[in-house]
Coordinates of C-alpha atoms and ligand atoms in Angstrom, one line a residue:
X1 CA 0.0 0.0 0.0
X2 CA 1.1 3.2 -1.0
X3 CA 1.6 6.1 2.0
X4 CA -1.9 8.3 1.5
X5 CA -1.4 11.8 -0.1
X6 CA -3.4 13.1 2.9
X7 CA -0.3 13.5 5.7
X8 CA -3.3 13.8 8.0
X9 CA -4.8 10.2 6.9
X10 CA -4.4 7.1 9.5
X11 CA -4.5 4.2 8.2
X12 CA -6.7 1.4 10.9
X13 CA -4.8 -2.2 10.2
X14 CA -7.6 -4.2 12.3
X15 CA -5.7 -7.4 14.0
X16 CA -8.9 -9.5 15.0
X17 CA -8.5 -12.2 13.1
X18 CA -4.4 -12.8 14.0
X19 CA -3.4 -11.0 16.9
X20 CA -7.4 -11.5 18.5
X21 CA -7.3 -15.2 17.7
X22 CA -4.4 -15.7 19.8
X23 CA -6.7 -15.1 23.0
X24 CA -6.8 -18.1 24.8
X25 CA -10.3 -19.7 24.4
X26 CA -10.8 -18.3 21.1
X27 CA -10.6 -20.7 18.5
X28 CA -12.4 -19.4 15.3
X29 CA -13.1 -21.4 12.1
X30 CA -13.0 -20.4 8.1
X31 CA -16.9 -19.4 7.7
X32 CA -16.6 -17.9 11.9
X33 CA -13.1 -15.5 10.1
X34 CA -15.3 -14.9 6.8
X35 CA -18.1 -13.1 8.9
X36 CA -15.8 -11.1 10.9
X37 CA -13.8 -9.9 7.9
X38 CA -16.9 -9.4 5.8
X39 CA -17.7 -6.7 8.8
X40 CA -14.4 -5.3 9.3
X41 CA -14.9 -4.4 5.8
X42 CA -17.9 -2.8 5.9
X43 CA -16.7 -0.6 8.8
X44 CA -14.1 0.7 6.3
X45 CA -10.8 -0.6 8.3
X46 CA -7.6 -0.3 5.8
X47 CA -5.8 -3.7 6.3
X48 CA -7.1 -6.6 7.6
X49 CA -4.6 -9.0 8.9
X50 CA -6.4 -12.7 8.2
X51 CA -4.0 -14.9 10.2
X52 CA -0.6 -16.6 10.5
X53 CA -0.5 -18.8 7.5
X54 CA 2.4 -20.8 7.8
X55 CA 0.8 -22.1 11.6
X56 CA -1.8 -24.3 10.4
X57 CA -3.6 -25.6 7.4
X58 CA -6.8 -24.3 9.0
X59 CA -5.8 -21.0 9.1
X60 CA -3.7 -20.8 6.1
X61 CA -7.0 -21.9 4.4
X62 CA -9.1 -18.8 6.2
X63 CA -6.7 -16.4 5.2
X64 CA -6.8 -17.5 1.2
X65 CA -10.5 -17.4 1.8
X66 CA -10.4 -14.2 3.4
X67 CA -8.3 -12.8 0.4
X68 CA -10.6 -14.2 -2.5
X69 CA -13.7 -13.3 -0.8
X70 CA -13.6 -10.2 1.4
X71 CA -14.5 -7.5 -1.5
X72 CA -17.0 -5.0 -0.5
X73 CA -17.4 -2.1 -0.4
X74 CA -13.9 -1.4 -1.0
X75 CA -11.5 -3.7 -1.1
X76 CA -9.0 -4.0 2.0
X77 CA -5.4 -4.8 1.7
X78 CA -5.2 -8.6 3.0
X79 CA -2.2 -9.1 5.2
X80 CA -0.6 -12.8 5.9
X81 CA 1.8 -12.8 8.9
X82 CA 5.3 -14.5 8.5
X83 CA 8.4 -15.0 10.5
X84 CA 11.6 -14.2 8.6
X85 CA 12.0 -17.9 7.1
X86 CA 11.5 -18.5 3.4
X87 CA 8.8 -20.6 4.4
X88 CA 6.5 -19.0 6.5
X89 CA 6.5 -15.9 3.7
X90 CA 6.1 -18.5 0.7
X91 CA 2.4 -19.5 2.9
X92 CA 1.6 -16.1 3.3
X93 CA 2.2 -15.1 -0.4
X94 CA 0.3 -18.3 -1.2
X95 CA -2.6 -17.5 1.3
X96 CA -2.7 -13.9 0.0
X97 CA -2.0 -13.9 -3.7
X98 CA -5.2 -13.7 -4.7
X99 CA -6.4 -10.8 -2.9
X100 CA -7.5 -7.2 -4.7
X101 CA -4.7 -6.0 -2.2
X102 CA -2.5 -8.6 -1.0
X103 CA 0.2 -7.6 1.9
X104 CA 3.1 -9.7 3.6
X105 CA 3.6 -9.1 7.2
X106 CA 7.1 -10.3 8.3
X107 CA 9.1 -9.7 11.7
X108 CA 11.5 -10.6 13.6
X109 CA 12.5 -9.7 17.5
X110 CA 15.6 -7.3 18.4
X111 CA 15.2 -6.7 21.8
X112 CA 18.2 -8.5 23.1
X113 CA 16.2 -10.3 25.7
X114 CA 14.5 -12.3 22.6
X115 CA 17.3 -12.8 20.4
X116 CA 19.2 -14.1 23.9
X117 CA 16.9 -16.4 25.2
X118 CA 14.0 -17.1 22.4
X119 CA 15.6 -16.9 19.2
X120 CA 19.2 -17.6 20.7
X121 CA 21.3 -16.1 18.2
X122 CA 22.8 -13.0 17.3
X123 CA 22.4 -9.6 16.5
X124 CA 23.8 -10.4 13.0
X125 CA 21.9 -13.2 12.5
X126 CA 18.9 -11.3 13.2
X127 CA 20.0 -8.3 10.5
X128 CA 20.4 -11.4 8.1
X129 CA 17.2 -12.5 8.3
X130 CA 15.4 -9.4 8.0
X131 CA 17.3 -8.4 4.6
X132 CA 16.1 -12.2 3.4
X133 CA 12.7 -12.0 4.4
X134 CA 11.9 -8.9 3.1
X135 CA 13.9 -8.9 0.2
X136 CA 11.8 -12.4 -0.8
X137 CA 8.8 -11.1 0.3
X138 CA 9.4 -8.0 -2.4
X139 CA 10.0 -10.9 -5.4
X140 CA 6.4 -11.5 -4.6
X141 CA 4.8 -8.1 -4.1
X142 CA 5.2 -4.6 -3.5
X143 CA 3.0 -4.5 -0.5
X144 CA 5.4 -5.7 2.4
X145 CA 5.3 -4.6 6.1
X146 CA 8.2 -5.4 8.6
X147 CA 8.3 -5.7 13.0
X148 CA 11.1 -5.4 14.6
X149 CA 9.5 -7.7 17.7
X150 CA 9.7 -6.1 21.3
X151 CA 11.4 -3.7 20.0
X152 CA 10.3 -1.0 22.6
X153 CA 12.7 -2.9 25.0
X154 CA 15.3 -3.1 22.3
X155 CA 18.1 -0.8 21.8
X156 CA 16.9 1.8 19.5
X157 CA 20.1 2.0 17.7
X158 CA 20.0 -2.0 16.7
X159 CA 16.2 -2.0 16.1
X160 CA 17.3 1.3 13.8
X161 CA 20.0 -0.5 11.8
X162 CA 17.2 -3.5 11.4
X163 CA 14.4 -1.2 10.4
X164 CA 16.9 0.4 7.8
X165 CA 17.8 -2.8 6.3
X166 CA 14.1 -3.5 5.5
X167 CA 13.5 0.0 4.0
X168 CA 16.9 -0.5 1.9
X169 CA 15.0 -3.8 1.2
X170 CA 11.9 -2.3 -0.1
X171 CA 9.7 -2.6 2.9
X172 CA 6.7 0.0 2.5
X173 CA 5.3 -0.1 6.0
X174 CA 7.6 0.0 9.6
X175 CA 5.8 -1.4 12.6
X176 CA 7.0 -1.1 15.7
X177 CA 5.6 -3.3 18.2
X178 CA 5.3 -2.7 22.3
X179 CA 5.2 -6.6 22.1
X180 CA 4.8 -6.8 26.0
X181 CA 2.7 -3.8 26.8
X182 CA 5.9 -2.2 28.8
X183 CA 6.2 1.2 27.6
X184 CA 5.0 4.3 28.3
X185 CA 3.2 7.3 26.1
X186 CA 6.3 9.4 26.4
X187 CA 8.8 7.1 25.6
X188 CA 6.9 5.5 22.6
X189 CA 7.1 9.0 21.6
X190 CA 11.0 9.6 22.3
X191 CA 11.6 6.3 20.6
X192 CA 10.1 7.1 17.2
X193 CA 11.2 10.0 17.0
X194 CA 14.6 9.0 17.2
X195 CA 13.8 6.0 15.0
X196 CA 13.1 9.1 13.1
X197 CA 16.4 11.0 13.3
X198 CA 18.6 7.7 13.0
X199 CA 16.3 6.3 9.8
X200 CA 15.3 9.4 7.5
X201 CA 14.0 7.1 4.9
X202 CA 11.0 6.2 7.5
X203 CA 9.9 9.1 6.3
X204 CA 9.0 7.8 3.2
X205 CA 7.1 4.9 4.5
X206 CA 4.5 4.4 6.5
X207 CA 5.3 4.2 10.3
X208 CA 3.2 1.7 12.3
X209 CA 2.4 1.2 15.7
X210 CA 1.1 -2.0 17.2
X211 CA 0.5 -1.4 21.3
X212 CA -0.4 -4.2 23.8
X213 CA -2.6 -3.7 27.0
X214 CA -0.6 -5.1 29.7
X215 CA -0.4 -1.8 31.7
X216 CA -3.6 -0.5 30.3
X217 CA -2.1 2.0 27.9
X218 CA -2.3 0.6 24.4
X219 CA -4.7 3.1 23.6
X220 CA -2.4 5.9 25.0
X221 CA 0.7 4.5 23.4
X222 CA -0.9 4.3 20.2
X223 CA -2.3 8.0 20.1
X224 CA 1.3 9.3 21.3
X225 CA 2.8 7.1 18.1
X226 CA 0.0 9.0 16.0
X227 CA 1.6 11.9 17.6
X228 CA 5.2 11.4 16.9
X229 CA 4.2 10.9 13.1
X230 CA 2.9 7.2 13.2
X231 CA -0.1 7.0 10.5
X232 CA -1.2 3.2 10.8
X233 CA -2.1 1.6 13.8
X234 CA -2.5 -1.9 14.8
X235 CA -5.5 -2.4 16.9
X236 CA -8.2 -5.2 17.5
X237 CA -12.0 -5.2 17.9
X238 CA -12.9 -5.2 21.9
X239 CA -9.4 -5.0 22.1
X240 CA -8.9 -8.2 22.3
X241 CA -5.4 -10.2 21.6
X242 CA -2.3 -11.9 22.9
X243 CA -2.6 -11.2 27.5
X244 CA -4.1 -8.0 28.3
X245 CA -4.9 -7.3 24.8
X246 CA -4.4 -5.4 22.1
X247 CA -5.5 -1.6 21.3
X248 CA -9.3 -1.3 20.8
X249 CA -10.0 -0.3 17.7
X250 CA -13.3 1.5 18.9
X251 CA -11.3 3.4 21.5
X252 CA -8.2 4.9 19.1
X253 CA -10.9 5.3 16.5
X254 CA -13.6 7.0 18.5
X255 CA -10.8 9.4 20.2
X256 CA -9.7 10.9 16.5
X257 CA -13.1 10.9 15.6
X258 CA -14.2 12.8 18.9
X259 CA -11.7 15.2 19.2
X260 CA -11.1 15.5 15.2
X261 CA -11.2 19.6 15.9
X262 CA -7.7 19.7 18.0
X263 CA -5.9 16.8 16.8
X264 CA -6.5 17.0 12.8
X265 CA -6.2 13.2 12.2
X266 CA -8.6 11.1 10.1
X267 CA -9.4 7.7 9.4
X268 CA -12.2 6.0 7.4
X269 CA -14.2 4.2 9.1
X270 CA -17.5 4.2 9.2
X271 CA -18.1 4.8 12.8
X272 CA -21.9 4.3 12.7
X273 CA -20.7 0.1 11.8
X274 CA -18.7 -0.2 15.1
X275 CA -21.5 -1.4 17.9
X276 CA -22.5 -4.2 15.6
X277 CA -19.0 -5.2 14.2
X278 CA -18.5 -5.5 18.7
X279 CA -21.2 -7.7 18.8
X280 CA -19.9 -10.0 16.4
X281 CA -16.7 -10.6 17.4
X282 CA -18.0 -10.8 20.9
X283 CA -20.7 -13.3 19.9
X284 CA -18.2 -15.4 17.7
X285 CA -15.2 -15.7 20.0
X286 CA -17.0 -15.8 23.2
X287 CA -15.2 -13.1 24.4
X288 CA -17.7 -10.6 26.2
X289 CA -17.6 -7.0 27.0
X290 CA -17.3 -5.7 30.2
X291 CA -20.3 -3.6 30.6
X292 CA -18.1 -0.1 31.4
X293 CA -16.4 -0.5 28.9
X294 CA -15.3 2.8 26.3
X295 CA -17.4 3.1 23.5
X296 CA -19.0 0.2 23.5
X297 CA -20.1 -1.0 27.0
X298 CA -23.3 -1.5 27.6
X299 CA -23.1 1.2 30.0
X300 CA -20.8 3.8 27.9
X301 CA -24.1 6.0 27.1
X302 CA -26.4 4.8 30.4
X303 CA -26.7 7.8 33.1
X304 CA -27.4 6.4 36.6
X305 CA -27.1 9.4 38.9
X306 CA -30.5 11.8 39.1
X307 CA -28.7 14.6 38.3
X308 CA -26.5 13.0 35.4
X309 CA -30.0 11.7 33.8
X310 CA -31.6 15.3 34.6
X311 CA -28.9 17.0 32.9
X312 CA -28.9 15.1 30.0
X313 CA -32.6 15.0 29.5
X314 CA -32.3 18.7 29.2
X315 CA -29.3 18.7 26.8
X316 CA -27.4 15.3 25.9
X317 CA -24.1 16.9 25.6
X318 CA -24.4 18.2 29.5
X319 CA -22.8 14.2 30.0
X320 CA -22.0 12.9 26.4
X321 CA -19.1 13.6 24.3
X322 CA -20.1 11.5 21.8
X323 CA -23.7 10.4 20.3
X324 CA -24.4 6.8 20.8
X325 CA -25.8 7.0 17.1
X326 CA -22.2 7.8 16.2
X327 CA -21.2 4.2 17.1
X328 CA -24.3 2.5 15.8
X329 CA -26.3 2.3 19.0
X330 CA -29.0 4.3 17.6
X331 CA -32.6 2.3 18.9
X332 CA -32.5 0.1 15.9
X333 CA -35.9 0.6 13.1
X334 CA -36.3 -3.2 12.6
X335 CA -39.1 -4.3 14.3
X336 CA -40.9 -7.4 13.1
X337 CA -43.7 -9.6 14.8
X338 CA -45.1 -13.0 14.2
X339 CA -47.5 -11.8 11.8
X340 CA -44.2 -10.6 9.7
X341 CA -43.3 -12.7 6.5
X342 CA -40.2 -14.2 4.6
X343 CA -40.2 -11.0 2.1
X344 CA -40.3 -8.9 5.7
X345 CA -37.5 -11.1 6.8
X346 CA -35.5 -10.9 4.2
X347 CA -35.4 -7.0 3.7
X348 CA -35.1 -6.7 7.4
X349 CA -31.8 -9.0 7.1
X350 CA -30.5 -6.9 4.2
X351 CA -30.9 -3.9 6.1
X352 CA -28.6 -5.8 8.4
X353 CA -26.2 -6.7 5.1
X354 CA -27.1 -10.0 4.9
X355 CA -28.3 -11.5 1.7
X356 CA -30.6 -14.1 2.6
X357 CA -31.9 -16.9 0.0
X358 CA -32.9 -20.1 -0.8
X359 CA -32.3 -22.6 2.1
X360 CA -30.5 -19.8 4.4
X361 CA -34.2 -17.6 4.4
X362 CA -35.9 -21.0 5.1
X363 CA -33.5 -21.9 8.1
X364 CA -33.7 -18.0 9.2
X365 CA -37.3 -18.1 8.7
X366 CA -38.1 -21.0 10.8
X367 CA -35.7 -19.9 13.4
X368 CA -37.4 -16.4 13.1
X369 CA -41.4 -17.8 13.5
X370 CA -40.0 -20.2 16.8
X371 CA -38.6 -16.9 18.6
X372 CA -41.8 -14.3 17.2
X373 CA -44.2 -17.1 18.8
X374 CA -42.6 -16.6 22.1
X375 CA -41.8 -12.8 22.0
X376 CA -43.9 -10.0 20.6
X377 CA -41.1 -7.9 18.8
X378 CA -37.6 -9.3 17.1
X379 CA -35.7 -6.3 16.9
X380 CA -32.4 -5.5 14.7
X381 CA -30.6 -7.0 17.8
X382 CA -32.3 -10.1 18.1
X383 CA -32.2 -10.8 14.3
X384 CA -28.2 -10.4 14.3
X385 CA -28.2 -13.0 17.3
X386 CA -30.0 -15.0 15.9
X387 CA -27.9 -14.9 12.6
X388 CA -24.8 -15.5 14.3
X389 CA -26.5 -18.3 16.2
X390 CA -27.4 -20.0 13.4
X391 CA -24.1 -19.5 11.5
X392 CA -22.8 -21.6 14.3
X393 CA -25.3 -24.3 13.9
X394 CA -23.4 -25.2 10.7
X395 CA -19.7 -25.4 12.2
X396 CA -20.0 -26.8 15.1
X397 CA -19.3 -30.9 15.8
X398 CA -21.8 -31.6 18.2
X399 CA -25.1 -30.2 18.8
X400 CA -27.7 -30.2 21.3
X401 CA -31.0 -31.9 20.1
X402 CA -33.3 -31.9 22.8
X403 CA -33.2 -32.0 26.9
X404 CA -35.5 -32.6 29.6
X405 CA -34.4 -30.9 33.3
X406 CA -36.5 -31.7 36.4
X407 CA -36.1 -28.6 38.9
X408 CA -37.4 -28.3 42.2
X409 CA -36.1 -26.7 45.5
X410 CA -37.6 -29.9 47.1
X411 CA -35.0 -32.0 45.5
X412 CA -31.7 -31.7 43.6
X413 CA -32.0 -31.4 39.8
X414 CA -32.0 -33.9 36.9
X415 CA -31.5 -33.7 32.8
X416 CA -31.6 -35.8 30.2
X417 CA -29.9 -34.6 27.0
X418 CA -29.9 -35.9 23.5
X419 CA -27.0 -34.7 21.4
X420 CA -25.8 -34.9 17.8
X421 CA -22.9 -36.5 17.2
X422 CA -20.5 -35.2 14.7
X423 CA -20.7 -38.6 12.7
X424 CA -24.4 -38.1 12.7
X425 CA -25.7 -40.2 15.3
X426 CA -27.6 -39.7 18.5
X427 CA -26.0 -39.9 22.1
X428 CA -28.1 -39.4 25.5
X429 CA -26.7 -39.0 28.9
X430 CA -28.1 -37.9 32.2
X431 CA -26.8 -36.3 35.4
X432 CA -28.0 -35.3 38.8
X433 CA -26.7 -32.1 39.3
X434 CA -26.2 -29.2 41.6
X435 CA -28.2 -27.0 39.9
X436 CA -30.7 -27.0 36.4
X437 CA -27.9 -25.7 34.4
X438 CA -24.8 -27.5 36.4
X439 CA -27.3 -30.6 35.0
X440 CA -27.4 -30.1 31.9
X441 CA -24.0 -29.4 31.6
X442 CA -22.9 -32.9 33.1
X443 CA -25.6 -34.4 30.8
X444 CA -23.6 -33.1 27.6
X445 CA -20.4 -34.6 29.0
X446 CA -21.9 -37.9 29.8
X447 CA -23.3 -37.8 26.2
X448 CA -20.5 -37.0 24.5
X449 CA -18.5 -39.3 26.9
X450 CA -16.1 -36.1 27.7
X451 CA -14.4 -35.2 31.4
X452 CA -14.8 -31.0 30.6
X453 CA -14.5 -28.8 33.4
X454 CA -16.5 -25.4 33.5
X455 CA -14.9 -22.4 33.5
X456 CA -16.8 -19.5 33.0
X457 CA -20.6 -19.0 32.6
X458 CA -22.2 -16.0 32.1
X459 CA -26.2 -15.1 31.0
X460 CA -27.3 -11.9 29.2
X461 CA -30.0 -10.3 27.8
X462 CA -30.1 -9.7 23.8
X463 CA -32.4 -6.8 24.5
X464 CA -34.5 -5.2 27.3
X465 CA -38.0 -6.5 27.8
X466 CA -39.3 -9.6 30.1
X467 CA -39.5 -11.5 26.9
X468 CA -35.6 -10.8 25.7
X469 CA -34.0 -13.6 24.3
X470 CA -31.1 -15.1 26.3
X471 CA -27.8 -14.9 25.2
X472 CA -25.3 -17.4 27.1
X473 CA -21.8 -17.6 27.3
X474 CA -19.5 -20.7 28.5
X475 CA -16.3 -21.3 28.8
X476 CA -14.7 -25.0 29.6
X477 CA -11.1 -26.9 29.7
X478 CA -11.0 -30.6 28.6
X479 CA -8.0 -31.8 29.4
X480 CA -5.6 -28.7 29.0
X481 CA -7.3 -27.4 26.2
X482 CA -10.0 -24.6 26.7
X483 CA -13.3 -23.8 24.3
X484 CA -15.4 -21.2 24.4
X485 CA -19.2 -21.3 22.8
X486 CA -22.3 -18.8 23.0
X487 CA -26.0 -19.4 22.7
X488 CA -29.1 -18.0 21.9
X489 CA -32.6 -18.8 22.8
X490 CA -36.0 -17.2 24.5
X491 CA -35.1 -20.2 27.5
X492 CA -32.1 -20.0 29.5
X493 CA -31.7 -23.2 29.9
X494 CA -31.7 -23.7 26.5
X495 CA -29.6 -21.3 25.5
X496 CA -27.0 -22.9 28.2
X497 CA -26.9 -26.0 26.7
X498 CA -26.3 -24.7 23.5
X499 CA -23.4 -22.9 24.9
X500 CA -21.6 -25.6 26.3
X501 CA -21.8 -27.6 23.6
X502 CA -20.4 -25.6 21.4
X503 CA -17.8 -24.9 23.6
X504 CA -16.9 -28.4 24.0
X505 CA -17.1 -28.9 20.5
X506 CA -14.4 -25.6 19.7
X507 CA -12.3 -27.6 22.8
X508 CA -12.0 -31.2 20.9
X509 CA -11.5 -29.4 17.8
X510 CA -8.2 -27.6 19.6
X511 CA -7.3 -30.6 20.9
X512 CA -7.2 -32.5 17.5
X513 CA -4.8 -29.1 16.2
X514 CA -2.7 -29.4 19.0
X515 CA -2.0 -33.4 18.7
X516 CA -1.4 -32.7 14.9
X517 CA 0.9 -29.2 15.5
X518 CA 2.7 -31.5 18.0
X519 CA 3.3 -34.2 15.2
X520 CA 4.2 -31.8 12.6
X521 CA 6.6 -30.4 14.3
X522 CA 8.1 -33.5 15.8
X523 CA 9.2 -33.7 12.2
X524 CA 9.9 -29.9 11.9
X525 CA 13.1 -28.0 12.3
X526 CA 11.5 -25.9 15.2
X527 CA 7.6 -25.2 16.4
X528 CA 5.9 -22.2 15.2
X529 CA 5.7 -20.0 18.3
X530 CA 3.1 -17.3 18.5
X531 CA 4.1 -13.7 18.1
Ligands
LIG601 O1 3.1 -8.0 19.5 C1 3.8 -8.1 18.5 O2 5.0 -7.8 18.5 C2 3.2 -8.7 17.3 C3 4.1 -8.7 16.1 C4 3.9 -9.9 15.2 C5 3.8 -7.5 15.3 O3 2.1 -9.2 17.3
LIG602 ZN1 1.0 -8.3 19.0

């Protein structure tokens, strides 16, 4: 990608689907990446980094998917990660090559700490394969972005040297990574700019920066790189990403929007795209929002104090900065009932950017008539739920097919679950548990004949109202290995079951990548560690 004409333009390279995925728990699949890069487009990000190609097959495969696929409105760049072997960039040119906009991502660490103890070689060694990498990456493309890795705790003159060697090599875009989340807004500044004064040719690329949360200032780090003359940063929806996280693209986006007057930077996304592309990647990976938080916590526009809600009653911007319409979370115009048909349906998922046909309006349809019987409106919200719900309905390996619970306080509870096996069949197991949902959870394992231990289990409402449909989150470890899995459903219960099965299913599914990593690379030269 060339550097904009506009000095004032920052480029938003959205990390999601590489960087995100590497929370632990989240373990999404080809259609599950599709969906989420189909959004990130529509919000308008710049660059959307699919995945780490060379890692597995799975994700190599999302990636070229990615690349082939994600389109509209405007084409992003698609970026593969790489590590500096030959390798690793041959998958990512591979994964990418088809793309409108194809990019390769390659880095390499120069923080002596990491080339000490992780990469254990040398500071020559490292300069090496930097030239190599980028210099094959350019016989593939022009498009080619290079990290020196932690190099906030590098020495600035060695990560200088490196950084020069790329642009000498033809790299177009300089990141520089705060791998570990260490530094601080003032010396991310002090460090680029005298990146800046020992590299004068970084002036003719783009300078990226790419901020973890540890401390809680990725978000800080980033604007003060924007500040020093960064103009793409690396940042994920929710913030989510390796540890604490990585910047939230909401936040850095929402803070140039909202304060556009004094600090003159601009980006192009379409702000209003935000709430729902949160909801999605929340939905998908399992990974929910805490309620305060920025932007997009439930609570970011509620006022609970009198004279907070007096104040703004009189005149929102007494207690707003910012327009909850401006993120999306305008009180949504789709409202249909059980009297509402498939054409009403299928505009009402359109307006939602969903082209529904064929077999998908007939399974959204019948899914649509089961919830409108129970509740009297199905709003925007509950529609996108519901899609996501049933997008998962396709992926996952085992499913929930019916389940009985006796509750009373007079005696402990009792389900009986029927589930679908991934082969097809049908397995039932029942447990005497704790609790209605503790049973039904136990019921699932002794179904699927698995030991998994819950984690985490959360319940929340889709929308307000008595009659809002339930939206349930799980998260369980089966034998080392954790899974994550939503569901959706007017009954809890339901809803819970749903959850933890698809949870258990994302577990065995990790598992079987981990057994097969561990035998590739017990042929391999060396395992492919995550950046
Ligand atoms: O945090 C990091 O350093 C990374 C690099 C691969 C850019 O994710
Ligand atoms: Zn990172």
């Amino acid at each position: 990608m060339t550097k904009p004409e506009d000095p004032n333009r920052v480029l938003i390279f959205d990390t999601t689907l590489r960087d995100g995925e590497q929370s632990p728990g989240i373990s999404l699949n080809t259609q599950e990446k599709l969906e989420i890069a189909g959004q990130l487009a529509r919000l308008g990000v710049d660059v959307i980094e699919a995945g780490f190609p060379i890692t597995s097959p799975g994700d190599f495969e999302a990636v070229q998917e990615i690349a082939r696929r994600v389109v509209d409105p405007v084409p992003p760049v698609i970026a593969g990660l790489a590590r500096t072997h030959a390798a690793d960039i041959d998958a990512a040119w591979n994964a990418v090559k088809d793309a409108a906009r194809p990019r390769i991502h390659t880095f390499i660490s120069t923080s002596d700490i990491h080339i000490r103890h992780q990469l254990q070689t040398t500071r020559e060694d490292v300069k090496g394969q930097a030239r190599a990498a980028v210099a094959h990456a350019k016989q593939y493309l022009d498009d080619v972005e290079f990290s020196p890795m932690d190099a906030t705790r590098a020495d600035v003159e060695f990560t200088a040297e490196v950084c020069q060697i790329a642009i000498d090599e033809g790299a177009t875009t300089i990141n520089i990574p705060d791998t570990v989340g260490y530094t601080m807004p003032h010396e991310y500044t002090a460090y680029l700019e005298r990146l800046y004064e020992l590299v004068p040719g970084l002036r003719d690329v783009v300078l990226s920066v790419h901020c973890h949360d540890d401390l809680g200032l990725a978000v800080a780090n980033s604007f003060a790189g924007l500040r020093a003359g960064a103009r793409q940063v690396e940042c994920a929806i929710n913030g989510i990403g390796e540890r604490a996280g990585n910047a939230s693209l909401e936040e850095i986006v929402m803070l140039l929007h909202t304060r556009q007057a004094d600090v003159g930077l601009n980006t192009r996304v379409n702000t209003r795209e935000i709430a729902r592309t949160s909801r999605l990647v929340s939905r998908l990976t399992g990974y929910s929002v805490q309620p305060n938080k920025a932007i997009i916590g439930r609570n970011a526009f509620a006022h609970e104090s009198g004279i907070h809600q007096d104040g703004v009653l009189k005149e929102r911007t007494t207690y707003e900065i910012m327009d909850a319409t401006t993120v999306g979370l305008e009180a949504n115009s789709i409202v249909l009932g059980k009297h509402s048909g498939r054409h009403a349906l299928q505009q009402a998922l359109a307006e939602l950017g969903v082209e529904a046909k064929g077999q998908t309006l007939n399974t959204a349809f019948k899914r649509f008539k089961e919830i409108a019987d129970k509740k009297k409106q199905v709003t925007a919200m509950d529609l996108e739920a519901l899609l996501t719900d049933e997008l998962r309905e396709e992926i996952v390996g085992f499913q929930l097919e019916w389940f009985d619970v006796e509750a009373s306080s007079r005696r402990p509870p009792h389900a009986t679950v029927g589930i679908r096996t991934p082969e097809g069949g049908e397995a039932t197991g029942s447990f005497t548990g704790d609790g209605p949902v503790d049973a039904i959870f136990r019921a699932i394992n002794a179904a699927t004949g698995r030991d998994a231990k819950l984690r985490e289990f959360r319940v929340d409402a889709v929308t307000g109202g008595q009659d809002a449909l339930g939206e349930t989150s799980v998260v369980l470890e089966l034998g080392g290995v954790s899974g994550s899995g939503q569901g959706v459903s007017t009954d809890i219960l339901e809803a819970a079951g749903r959850a933890y099965v698809r949870a258990l299913s994302s577990a065995v599914r990790r598992q079987s990548i981990t057994t097969e990593a561990v035998a590739a690379t017990a042929t391999a030269a060396e395992p492919i560690p995550a950046p």
